[in-house]
mmCIF file with all atom_site columns, C-alpha atoms in Angstrom:
data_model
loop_
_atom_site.group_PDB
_atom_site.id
_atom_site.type_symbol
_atom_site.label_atom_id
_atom_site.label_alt_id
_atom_site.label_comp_id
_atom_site.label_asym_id
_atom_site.label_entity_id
_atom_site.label_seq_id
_atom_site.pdbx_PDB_ins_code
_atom_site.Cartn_x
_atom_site.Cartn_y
_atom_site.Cartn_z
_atom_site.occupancy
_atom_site.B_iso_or_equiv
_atom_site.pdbx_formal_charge
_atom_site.auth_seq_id
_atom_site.auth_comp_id
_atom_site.auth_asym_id
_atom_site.auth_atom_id
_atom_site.pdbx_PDB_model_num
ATOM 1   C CA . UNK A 1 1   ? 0.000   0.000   0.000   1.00 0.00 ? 10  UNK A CA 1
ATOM 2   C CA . UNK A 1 2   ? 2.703   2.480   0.517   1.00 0.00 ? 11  UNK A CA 1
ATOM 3   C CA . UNK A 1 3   ? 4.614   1.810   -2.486  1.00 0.00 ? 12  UNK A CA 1
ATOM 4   C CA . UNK A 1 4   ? 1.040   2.652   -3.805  1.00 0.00 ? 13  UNK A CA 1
ATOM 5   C CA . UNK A 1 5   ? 0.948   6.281   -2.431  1.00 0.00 ? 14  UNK A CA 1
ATOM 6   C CA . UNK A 1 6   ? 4.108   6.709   -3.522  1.00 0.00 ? 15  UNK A CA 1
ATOM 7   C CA . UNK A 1 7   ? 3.511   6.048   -7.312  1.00 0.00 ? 16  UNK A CA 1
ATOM 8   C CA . UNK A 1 8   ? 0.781   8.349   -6.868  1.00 0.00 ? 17  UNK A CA 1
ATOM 9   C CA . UNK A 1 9   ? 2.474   10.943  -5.808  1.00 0.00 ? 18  UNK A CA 1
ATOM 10  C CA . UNK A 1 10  ? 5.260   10.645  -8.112  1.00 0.00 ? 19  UNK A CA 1
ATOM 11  C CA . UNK A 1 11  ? 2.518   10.938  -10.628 1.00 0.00 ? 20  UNK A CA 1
ATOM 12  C CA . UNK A 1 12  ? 1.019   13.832  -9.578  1.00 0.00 ? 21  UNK A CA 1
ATOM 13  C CA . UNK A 1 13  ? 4.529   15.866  -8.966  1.00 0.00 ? 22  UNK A CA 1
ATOM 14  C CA . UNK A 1 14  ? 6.891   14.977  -11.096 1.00 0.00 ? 23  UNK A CA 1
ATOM 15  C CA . UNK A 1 15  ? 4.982   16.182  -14.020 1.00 0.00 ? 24  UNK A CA 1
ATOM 16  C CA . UNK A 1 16  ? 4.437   19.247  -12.633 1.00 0.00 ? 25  UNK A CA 1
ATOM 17  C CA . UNK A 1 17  ? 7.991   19.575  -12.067 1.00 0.00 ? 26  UNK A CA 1
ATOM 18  C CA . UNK A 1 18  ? 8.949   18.853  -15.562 1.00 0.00 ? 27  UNK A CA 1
ATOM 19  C CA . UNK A 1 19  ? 6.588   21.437  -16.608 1.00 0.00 ? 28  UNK A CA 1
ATOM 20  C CA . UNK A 1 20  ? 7.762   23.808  -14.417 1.00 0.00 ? 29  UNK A CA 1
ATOM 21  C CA . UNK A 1 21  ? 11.191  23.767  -15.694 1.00 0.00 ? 30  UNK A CA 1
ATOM 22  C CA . UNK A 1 22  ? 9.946   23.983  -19.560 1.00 0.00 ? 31  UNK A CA 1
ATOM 23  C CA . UNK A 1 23  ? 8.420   26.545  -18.526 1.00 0.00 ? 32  UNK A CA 1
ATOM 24  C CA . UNK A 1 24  ? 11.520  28.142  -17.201 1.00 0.00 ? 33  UNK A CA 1
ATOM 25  C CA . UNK A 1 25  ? 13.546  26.997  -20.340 1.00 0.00 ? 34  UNK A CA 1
ATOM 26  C CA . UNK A 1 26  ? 11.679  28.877  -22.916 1.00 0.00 ? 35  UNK A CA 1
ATOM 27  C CA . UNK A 1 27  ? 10.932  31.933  -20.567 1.00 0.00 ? 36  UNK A CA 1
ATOM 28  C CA . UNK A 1 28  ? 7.255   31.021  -19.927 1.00 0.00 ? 37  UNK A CA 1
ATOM 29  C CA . UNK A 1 29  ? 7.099   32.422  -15.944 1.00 0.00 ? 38  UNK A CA 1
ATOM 30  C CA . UNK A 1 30  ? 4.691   33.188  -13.955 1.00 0.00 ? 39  UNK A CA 1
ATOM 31  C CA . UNK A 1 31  ? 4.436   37.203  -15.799 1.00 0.00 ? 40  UNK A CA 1
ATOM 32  C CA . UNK A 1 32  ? 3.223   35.049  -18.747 1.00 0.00 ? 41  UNK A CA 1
ATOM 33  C CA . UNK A 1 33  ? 0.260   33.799  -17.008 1.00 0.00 ? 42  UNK A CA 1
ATOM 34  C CA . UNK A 1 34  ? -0.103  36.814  -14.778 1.00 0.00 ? 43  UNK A CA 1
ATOM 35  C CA . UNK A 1 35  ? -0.588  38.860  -17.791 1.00 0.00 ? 44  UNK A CA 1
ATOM 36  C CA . UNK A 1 36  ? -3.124  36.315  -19.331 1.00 0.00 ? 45  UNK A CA 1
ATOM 37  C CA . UNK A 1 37  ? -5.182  36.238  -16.695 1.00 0.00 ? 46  UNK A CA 1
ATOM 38  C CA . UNK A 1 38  ? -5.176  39.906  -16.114 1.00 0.00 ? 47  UNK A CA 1
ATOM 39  C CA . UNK A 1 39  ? -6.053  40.621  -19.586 1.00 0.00 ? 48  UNK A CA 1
ATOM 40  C CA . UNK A 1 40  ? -9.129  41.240  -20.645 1.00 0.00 ? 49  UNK A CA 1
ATOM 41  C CA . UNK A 1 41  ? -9.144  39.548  -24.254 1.00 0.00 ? 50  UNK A CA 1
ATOM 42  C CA . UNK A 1 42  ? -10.588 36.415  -23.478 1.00 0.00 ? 51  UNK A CA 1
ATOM 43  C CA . UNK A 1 43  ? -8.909  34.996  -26.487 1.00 0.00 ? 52  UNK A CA 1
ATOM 44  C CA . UNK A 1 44  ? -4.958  35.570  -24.973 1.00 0.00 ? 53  UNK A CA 1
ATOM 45  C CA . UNK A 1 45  ? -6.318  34.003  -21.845 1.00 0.00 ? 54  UNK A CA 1
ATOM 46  C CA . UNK A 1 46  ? -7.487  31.020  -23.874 1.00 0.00 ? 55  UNK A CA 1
ATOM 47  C CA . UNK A 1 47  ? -4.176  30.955  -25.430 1.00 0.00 ? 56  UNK A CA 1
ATOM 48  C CA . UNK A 1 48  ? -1.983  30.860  -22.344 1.00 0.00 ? 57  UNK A CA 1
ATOM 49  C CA . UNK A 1 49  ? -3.959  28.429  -20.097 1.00 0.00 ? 58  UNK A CA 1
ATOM 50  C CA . UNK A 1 50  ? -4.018  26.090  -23.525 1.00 0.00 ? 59  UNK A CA 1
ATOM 51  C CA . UNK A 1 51  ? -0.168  26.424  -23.796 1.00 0.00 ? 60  UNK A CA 1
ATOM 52  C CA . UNK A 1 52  ? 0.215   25.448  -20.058 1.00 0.00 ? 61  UNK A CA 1
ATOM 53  C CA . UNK A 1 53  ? -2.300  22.921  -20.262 1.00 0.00 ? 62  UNK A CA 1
ATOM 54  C CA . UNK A 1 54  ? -0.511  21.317  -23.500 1.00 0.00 ? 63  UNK A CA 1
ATOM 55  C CA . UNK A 1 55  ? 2.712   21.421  -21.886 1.00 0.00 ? 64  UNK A CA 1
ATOM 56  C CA . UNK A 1 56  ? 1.755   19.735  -18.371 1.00 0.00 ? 65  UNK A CA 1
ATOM 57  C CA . UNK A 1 57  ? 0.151   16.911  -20.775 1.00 0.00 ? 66  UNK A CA 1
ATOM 58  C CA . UNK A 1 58  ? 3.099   16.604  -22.803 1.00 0.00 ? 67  UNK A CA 1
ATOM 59  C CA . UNK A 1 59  ? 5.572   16.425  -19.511 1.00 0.00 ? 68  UNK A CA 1
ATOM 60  C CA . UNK A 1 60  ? 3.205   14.083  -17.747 1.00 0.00 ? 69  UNK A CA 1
ATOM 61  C CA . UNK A 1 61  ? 2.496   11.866  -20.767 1.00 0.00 ? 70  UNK A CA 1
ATOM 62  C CA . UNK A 1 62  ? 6.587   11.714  -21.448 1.00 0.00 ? 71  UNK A CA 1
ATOM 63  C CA . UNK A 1 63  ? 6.765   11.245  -17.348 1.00 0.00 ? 72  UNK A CA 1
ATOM 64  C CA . UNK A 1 64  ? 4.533   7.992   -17.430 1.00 0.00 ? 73  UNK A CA 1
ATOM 65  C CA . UNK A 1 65  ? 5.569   6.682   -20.623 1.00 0.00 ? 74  UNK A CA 1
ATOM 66  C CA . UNK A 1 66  ? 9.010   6.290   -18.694 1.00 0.00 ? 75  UNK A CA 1
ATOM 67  C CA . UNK A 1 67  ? 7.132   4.649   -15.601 1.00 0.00 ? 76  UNK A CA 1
ATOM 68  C CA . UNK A 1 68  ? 5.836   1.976   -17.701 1.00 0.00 ? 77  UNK A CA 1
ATOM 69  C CA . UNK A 1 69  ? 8.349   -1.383  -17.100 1.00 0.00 ? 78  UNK A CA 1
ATOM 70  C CA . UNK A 1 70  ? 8.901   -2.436  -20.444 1.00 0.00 ? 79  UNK A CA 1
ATOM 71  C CA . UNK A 1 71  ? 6.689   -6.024  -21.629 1.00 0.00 ? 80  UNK A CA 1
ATOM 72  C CA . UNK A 1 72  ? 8.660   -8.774  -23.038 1.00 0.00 ? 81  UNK A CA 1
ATOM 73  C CA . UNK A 1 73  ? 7.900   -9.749  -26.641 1.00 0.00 ? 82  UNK A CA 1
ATOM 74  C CA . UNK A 1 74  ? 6.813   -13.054 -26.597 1.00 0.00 ? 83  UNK A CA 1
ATOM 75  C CA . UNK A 1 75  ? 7.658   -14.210 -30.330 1.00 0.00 ? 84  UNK A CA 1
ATOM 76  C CA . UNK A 1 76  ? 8.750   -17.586 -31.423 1.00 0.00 ? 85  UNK A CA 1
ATOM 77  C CA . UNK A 1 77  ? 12.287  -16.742 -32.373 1.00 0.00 ? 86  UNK A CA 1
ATOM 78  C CA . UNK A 1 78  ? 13.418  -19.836 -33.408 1.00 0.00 ? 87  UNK A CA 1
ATOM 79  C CA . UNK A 1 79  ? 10.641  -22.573 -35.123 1.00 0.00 ? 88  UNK A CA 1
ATOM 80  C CA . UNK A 1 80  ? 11.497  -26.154 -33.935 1.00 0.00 ? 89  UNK A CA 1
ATOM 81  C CA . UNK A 1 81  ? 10.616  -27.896 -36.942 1.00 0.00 ? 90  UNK A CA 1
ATOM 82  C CA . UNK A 1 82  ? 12.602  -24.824 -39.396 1.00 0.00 ? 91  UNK A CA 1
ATOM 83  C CA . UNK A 1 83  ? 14.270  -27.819 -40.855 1.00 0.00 ? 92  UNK A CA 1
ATOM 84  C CA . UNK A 1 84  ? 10.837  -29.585 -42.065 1.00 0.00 ? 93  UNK A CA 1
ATOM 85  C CA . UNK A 1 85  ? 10.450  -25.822 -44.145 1.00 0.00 ? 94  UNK A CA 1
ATOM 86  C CA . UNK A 1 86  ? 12.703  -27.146 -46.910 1.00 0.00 ? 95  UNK A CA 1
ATOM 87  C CA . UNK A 1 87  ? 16.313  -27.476 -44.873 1.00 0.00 ? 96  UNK A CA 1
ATOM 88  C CA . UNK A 1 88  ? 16.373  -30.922 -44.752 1.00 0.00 ? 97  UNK A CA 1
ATOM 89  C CA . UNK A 1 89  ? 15.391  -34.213 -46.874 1.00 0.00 ? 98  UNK A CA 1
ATOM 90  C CA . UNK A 1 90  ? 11.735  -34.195 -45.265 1.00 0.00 ? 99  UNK A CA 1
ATOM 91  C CA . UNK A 1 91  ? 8.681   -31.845 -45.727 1.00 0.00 ? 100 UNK A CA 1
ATOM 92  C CA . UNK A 1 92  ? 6.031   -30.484 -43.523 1.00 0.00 ? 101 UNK A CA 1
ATOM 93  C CA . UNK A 1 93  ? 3.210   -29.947 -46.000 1.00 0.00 ? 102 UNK A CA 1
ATOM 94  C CA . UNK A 1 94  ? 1.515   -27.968 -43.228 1.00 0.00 ? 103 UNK A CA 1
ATOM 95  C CA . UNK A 1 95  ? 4.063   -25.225 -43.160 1.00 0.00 ? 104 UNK A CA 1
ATOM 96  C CA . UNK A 1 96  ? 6.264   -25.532 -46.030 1.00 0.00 ? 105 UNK A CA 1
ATOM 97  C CA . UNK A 1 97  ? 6.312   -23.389 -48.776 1.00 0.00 ? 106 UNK A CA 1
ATOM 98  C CA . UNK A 1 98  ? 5.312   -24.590 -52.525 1.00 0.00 ? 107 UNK A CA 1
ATOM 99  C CA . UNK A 1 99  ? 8.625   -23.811 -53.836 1.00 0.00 ? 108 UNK A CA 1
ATOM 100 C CA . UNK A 1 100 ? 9.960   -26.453 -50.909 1.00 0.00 ? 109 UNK A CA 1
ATOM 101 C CA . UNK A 1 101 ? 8.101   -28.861 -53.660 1.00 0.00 ? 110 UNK A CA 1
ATOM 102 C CA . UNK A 1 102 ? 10.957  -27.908 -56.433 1.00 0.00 ? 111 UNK A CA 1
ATOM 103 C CA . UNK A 1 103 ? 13.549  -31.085 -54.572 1.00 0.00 ? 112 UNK A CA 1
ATOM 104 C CA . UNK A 1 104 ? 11.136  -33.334 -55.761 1.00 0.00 ? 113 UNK A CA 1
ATOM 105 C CA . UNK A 1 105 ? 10.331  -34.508 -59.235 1.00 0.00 ? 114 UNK A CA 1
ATOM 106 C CA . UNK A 1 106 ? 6.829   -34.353 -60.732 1.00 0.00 ? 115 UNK A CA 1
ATOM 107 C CA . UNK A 1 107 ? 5.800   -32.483 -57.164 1.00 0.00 ? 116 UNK A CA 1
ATOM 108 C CA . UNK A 1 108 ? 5.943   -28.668 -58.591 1.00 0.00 ? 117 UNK A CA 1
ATOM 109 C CA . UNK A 1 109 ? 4.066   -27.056 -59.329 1.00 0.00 ? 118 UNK A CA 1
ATOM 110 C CA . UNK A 1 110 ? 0.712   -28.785 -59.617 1.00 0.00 ? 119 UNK A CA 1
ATOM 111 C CA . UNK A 1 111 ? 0.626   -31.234 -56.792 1.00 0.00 ? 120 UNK A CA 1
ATOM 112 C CA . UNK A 1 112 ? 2.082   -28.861 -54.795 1.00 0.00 ? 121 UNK A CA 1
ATOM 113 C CA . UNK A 1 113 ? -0.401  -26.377 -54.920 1.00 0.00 ? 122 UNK A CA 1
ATOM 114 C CA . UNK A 1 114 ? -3.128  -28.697 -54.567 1.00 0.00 ? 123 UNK A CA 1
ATOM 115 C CA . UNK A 1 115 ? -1.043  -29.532 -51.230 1.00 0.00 ? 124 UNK A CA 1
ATOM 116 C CA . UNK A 1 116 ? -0.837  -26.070 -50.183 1.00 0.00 ? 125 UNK A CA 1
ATOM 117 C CA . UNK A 1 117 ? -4.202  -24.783 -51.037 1.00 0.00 ? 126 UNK A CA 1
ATOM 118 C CA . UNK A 1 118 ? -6.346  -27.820 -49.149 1.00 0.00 ? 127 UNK A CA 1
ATOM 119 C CA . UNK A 1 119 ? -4.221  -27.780 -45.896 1.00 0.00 ? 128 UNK A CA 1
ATOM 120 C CA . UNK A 1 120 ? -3.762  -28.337 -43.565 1.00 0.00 ? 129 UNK A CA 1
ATOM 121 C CA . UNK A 1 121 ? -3.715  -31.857 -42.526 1.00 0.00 ? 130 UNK A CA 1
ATOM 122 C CA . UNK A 1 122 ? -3.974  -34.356 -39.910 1.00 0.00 ? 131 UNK A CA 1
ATOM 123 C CA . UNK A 1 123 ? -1.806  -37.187 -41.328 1.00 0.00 ? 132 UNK A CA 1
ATOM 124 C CA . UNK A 1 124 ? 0.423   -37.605 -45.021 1.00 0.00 ? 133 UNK A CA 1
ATOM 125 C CA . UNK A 1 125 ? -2.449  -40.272 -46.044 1.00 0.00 ? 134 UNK A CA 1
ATOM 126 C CA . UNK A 1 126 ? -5.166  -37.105 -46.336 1.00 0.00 ? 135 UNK A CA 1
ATOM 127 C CA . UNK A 1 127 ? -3.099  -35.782 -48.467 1.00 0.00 ? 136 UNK A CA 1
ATOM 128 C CA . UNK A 1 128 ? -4.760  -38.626 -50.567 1.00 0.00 ? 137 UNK A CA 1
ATOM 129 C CA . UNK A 1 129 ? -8.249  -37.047 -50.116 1.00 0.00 ? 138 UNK A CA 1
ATOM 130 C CA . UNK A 1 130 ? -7.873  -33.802 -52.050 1.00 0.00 ? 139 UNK A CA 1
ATOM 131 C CA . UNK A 1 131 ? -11.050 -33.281 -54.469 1.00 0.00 ? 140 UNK A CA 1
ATOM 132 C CA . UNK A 1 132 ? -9.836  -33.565 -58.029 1.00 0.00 ? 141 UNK A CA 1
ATOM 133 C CA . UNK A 1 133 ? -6.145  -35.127 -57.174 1.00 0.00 ? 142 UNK A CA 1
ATOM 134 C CA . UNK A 1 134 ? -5.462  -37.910 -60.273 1.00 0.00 ? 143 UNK A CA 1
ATOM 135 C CA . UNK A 1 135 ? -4.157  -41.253 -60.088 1.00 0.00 ? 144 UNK A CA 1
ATOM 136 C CA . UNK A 1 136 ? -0.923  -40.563 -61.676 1.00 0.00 ? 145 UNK A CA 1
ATOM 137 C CA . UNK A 1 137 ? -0.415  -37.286 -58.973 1.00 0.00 ? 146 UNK A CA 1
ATOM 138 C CA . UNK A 1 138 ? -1.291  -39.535 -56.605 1.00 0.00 ? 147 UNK A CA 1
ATOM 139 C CA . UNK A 1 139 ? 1.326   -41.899 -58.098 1.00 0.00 ? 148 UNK A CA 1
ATOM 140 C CA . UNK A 1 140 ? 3.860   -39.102 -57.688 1.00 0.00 ? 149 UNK A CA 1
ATOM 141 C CA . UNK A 1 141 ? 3.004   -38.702 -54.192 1.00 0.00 ? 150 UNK A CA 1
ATOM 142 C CA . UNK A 1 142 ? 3.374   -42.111 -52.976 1.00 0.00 ? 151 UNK A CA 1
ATOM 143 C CA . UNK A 1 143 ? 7.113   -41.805 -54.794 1.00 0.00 ? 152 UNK A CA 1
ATOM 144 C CA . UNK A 1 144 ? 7.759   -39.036 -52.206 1.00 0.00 ? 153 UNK A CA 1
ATOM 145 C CA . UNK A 1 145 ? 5.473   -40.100 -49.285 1.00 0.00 ? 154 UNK A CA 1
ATOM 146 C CA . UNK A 1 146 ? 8.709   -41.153 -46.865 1.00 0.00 ? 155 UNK A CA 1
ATOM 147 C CA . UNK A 1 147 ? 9.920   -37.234 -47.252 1.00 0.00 ? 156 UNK A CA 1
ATOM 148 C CA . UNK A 1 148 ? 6.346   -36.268 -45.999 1.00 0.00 ? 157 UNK A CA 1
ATOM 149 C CA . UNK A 1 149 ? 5.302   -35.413 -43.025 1.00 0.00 ? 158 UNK A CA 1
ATOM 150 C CA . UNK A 1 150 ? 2.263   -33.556 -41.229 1.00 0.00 ? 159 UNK A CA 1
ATOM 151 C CA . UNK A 1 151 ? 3.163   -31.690 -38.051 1.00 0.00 ? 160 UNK A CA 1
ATOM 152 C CA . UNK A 1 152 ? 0.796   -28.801 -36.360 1.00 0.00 ? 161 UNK A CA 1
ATOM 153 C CA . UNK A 1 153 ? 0.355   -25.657 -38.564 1.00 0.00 ? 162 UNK A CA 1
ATOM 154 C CA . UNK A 1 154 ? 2.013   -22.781 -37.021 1.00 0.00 ? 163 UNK A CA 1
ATOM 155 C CA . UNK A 1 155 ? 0.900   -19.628 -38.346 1.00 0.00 ? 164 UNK A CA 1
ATOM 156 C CA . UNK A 1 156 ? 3.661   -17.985 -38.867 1.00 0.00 ? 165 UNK A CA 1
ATOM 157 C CA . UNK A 1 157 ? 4.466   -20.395 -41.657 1.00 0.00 ? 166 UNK A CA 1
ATOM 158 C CA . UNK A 1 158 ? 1.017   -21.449 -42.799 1.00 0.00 ? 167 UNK A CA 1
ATOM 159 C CA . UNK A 1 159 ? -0.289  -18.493 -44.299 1.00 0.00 ? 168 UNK A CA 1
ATOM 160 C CA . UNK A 1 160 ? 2.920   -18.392 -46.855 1.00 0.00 ? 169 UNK A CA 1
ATOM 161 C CA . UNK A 1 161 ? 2.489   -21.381 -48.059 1.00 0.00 ? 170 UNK A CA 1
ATOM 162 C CA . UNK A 1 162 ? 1.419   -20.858 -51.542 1.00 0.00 ? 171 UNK A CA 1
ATOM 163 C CA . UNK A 1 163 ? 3.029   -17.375 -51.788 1.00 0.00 ? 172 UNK A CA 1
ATOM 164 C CA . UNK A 1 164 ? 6.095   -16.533 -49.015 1.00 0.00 ? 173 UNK A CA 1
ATOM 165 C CA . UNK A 1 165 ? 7.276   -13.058 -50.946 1.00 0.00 ? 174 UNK A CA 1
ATOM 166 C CA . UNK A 1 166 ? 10.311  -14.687 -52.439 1.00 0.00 ? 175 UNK A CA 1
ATOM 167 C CA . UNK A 1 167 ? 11.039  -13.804 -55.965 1.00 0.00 ? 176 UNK A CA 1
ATOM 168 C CA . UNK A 1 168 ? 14.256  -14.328 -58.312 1.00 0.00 ? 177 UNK A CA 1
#
């Protein structure tokens, strides 16, 4: 509870002390205000108190920005199965690119889209389901089937699939 009141104070002076000495930087003292509020044009009155207004604001908005303990990003920095992407022999076709699909004769590009585009899958055998798939791409499959394998979409990975930005 004390550490409490203490924030709260901080909160409620230190801003006013970093006003106080922008004020005193650019020569905005106390005459400034006196004359604003002892002139009788309501519209340099308006002016002043919206200049000291802006610049408490901007002091205690800078003030708590700086209270604020930074948050730890919590991004997957390194994938576990990067290899399965097209580094190694064996391919996720959950994740893995169409391009991935080039290693492997008769795969690219037609199977492999129809690999990408009705993911993602449970098992390699569903791969076998896909609406319109022939006999002889499903030939072609079964050549490859031991380099398949299905592990959980991430989506990092899954939404480039068909298109990850690379060009030549």
């Amino acid at each position: 509870m004390k550490n409490v009141i203490i924030y709260l104070i901080a909160i409620a002076i230190i801003p006013a002390h970093i006003a106080s000495l922008a004020f005193n930087s650019q020569n905005l003292s106390k005459q400034t205000l006196l004359k604003a509020s002892n002139d009788k044009d309501p519209q340099v009155e308006r002016s002043a108190r919206r200049e000291l207004f802006s610049k408490i604001g901007l002091a205690s908005s800078a003030y708590l920005a700086m209270m604020v303990p930074p948050v730890p990003a919590h991004a997957v920095r390194d994938f576990a199965n990067v290899g399965l992407l097209g580094g190694s022999n064996v391919v996720d076709v959950n994740n893995a690119n169409i391009r991935v699909y080039l290693k492997m004769q008769g795969m690219y590009p037609n199977i492999a889209r129809k690999i990408a585009e009705n993911g993602p899958y449970k098992n390699v055998g569903d791969i076998f389901n896909i609406p319109g798939l022939t006999e002889a791409e499903k030939t072609i499959i079964r050549r490859h089937e031991s380099k398949l394998t299905a592990t959980k979409p991430s989506p990092e990975y899954f939404i480039d699939r068909i298109n990850n930005g690379l060009y030549r």
